[in-house]
Short mmCIF file of C-alpha atoms and ligand atoms in Angstrom, two decimals:
data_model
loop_
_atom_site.label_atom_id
_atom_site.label_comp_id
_atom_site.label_asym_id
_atom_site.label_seq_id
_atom_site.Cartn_x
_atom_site.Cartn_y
_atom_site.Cartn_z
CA UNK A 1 99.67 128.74 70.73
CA UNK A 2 99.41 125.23 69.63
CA UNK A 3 101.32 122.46 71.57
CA UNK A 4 103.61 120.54 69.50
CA UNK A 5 105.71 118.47 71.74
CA UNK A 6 105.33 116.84 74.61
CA UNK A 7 107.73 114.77 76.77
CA UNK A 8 107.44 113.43 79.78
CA UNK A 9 110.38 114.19 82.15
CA UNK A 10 110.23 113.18 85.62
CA UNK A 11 107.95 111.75 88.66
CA UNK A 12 108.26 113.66 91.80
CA UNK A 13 108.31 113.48 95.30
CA UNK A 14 109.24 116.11 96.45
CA UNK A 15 111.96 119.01 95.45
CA UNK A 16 114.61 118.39 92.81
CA UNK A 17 116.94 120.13 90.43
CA UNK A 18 114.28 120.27 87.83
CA UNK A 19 112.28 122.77 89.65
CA UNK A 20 114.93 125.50 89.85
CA UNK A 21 115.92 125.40 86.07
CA UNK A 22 114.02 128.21 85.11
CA UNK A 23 111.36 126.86 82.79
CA UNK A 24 107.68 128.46 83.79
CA UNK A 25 105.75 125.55 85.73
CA UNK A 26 101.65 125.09 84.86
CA UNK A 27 100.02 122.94 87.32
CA UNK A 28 97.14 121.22 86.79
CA UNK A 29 94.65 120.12 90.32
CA UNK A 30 91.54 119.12 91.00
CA UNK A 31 89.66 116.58 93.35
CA UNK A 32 90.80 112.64 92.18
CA UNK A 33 89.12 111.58 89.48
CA UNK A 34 88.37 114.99 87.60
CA UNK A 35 90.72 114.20 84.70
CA UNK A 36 93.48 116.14 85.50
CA UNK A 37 96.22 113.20 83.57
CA UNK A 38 92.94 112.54 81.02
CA UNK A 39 93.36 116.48 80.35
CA UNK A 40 97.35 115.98 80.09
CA UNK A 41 96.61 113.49 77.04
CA UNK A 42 94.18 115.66 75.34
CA UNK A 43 96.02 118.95 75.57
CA UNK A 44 99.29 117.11 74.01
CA UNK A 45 97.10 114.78 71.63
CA UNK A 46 99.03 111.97 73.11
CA UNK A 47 96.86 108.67 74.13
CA UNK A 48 99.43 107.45 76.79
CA UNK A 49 102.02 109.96 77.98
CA UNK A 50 100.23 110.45 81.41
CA UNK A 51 98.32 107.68 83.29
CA UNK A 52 94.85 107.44 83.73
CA UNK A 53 92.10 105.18 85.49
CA UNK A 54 88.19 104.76 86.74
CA UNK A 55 89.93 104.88 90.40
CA UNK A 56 90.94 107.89 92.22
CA UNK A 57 94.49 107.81 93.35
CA UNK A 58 95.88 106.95 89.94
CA UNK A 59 98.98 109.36 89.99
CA UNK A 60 100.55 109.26 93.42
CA UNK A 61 103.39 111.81 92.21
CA UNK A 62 103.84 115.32 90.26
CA UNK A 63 104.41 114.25 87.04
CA UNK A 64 106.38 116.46 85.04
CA UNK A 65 105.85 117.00 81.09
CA UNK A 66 108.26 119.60 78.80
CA UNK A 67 105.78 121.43 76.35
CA UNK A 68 107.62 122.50 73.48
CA UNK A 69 110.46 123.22 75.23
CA UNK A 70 109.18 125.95 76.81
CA UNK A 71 107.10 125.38 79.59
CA UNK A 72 106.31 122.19 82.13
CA UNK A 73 102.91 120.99 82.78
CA UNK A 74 102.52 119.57 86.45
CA UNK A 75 99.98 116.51 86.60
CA UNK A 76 99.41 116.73 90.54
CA UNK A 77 97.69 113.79 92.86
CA UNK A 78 94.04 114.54 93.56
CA UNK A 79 93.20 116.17 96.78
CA UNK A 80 90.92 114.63 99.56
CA UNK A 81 91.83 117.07 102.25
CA UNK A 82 91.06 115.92 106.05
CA UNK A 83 88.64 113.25 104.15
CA UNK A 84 90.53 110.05 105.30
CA UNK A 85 92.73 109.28 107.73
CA UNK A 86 94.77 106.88 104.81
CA UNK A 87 98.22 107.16 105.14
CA UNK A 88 98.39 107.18 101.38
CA UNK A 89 96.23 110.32 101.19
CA UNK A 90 97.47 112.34 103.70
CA UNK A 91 100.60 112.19 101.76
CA UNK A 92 99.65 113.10 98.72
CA UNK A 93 98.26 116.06 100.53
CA UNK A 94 101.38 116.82 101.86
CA UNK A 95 103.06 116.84 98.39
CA UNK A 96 100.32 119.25 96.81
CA UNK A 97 99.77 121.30 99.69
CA UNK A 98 104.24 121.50 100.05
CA UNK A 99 104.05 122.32 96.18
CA UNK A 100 101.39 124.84 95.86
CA UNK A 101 102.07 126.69 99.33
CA UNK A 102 105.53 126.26 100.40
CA UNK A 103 107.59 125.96 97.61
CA UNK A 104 108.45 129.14 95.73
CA UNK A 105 107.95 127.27 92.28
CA UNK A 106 104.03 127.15 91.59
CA UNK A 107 103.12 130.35 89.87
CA UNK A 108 100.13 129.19 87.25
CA UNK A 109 97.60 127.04 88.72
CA UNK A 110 95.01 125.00 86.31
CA UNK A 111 92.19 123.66 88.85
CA UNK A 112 90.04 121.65 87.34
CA UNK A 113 86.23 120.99 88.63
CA UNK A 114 83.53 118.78 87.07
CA UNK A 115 80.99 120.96 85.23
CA UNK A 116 77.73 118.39 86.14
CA UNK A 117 78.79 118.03 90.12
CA UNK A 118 79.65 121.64 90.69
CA UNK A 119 82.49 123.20 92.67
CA UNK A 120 83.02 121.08 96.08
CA UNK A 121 83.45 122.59 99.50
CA UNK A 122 87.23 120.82 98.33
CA UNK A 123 87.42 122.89 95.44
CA UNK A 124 86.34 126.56 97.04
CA UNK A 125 88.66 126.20 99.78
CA UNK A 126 90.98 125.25 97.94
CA UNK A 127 90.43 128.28 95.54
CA UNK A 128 90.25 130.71 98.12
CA UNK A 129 93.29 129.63 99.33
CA UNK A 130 95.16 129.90 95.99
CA UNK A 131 93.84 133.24 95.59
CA UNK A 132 95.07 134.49 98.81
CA UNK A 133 98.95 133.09 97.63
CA UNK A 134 97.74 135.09 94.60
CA UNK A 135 98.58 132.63 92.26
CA UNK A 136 97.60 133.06 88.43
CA UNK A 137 94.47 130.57 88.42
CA UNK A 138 92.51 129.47 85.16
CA UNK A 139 89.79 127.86 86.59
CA UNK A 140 88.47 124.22 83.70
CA UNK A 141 84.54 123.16 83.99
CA UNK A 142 85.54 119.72 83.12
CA UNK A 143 83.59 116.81 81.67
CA UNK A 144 81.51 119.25 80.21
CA UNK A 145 80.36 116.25 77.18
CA UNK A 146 78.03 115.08 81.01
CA UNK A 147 75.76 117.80 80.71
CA UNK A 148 72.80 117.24 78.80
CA UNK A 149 72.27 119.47 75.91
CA UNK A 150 69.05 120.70 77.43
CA UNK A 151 70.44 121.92 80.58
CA UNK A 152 74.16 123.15 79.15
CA UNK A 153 73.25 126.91 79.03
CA UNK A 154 71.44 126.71 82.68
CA UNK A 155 74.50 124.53 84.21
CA UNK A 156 77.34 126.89 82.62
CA UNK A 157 75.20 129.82 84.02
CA UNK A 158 75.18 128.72 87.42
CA UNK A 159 78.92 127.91 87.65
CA UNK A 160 80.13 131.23 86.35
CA UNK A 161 77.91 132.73 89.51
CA UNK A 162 79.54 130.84 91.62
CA UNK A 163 82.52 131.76 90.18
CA UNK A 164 82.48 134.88 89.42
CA UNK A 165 85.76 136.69 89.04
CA UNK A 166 87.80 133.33 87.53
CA UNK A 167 88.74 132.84 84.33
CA UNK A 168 86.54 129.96 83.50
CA UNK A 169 87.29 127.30 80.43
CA UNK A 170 84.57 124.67 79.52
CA UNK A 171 86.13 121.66 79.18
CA UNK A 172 86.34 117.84 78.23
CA UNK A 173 88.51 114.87 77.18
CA UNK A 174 85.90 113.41 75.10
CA UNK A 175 84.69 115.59 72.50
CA UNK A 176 88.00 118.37 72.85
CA UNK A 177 86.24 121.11 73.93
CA UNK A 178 88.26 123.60 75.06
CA UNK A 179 91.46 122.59 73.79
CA UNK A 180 92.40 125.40 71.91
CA UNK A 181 91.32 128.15 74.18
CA UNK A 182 93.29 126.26 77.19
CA UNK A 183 96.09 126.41 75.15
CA UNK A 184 96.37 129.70 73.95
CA UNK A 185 95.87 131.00 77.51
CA UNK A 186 98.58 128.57 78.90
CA UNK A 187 101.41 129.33 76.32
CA UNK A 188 100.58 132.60 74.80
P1 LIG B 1 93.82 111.14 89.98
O1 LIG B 1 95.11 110.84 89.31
O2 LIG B 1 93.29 109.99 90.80
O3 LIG B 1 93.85 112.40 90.80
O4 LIG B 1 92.68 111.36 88.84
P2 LIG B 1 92.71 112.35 87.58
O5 LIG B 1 92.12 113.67 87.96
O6 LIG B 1 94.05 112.37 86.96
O7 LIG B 1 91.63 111.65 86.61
P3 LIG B 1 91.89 110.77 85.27
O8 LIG B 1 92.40 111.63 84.18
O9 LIG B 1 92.66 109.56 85.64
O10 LIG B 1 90.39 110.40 84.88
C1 LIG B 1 89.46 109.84 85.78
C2 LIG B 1 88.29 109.25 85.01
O11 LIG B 1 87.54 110.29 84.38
C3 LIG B 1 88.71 108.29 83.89
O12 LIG B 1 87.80 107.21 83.89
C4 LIG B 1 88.57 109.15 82.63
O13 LIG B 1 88.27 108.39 81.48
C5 LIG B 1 87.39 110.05 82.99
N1 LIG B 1 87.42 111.34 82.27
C6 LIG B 1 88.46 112.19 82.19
N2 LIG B 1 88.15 113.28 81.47
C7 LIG B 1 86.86 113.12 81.08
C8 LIG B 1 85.95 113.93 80.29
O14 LIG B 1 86.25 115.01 79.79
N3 LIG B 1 84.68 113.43 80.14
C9 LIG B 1 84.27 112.25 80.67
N4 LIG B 1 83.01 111.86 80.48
N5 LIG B 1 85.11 111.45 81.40
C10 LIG B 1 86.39 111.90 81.60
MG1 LIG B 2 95.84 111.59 87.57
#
């Protein structure tokens, strides 16, 4: 299904009414700086509608976007679990870890991991521990435009070993690979 509207609705903090109206929730996570807000942009073909920066910690709230008018996409703050004792981090973990865990919203989880670095001891755990809330997971090789040509095949090899058993999507802001088959198996 194509997306053909976009909106952006609300920044988060925490609960609110707009997570109890019945309209399916998508969220999108990943480690800071994977290009979960880039991915926002490029799924919606909007330039602006979510922020996005060279320096992790850009969005510091769930930012919620209506996709035409049938489903919300979640941009979530990065995760840095138990990496930093910053105040401003351990919040933000608080808020994803209160979203994906606690509250009885999050149903459809898009985790994003960069295709050239590999999945993180971040990402696995963090896997492992959405698969045991059995949560619907898509899981986005991201930045896949980093890979050299030369070593695509090998690289995308390796990473469906390692993930065996996820629904994988190759993925990336710049060239808009992926788009359509993220899409379709968001909103179909
Ligand atoms: P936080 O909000 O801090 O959690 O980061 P984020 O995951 O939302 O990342 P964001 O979208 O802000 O992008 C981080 C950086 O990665 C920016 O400099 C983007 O331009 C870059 N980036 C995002 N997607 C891609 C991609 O597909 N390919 C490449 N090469 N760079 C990308
Ligand atoms: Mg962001």
């Amino acid at each position: 299904m194509k997306i053909t509207s976009a909106t952006f609705m609300r920044g988060l903090k925490g609960d609110n009414e707009i997570l109890h109206d019945g309209i399916p929730q998508i969220a999108f996570i990943g480690r800071s700086n994977v290009g979960k807000s880039s991915m926002m942009n490029t799924l919606t073909n909007q330039r602006k509608l979510a922020r996005t920066s060279n320096t992790p910690g850009r969005t510091q709230e769930i930012n919620v976007f209506l996709i035409n008018n049938t489903h919300y996409f979640l941009d979530l703050p990065g995760y840095a679990f138990a990496r930093t004792k910053m105040k401003i981090w351990q919040k933000l973990d608080k808020l994803i870890t209160w979203y994906l865990f606690k509250s009885e919203h999050c149903h459809t989880v898009v985790l994003l991991i960069d295709a050239e670095i590999g999945p993180t001891g971040d990402d696995i755990e963090m896997l492992e521990a959405l698969r045991d809330a059995n949560k619907d997971i898509i899981v986005v090789l991201n930045k896949v435009d980093k890979i050299k040509k030369s070593h695509y095949l090998t690289q995308i090899t390796k990473l469906a070993k390692q993930l065996e058993g996820y629904m994988l999507v190759p993925f990336s802001s710049e060239t808009r690979v992926g788009v359509e088959e993220l899409a379709e198996a968001l909103l179909s």
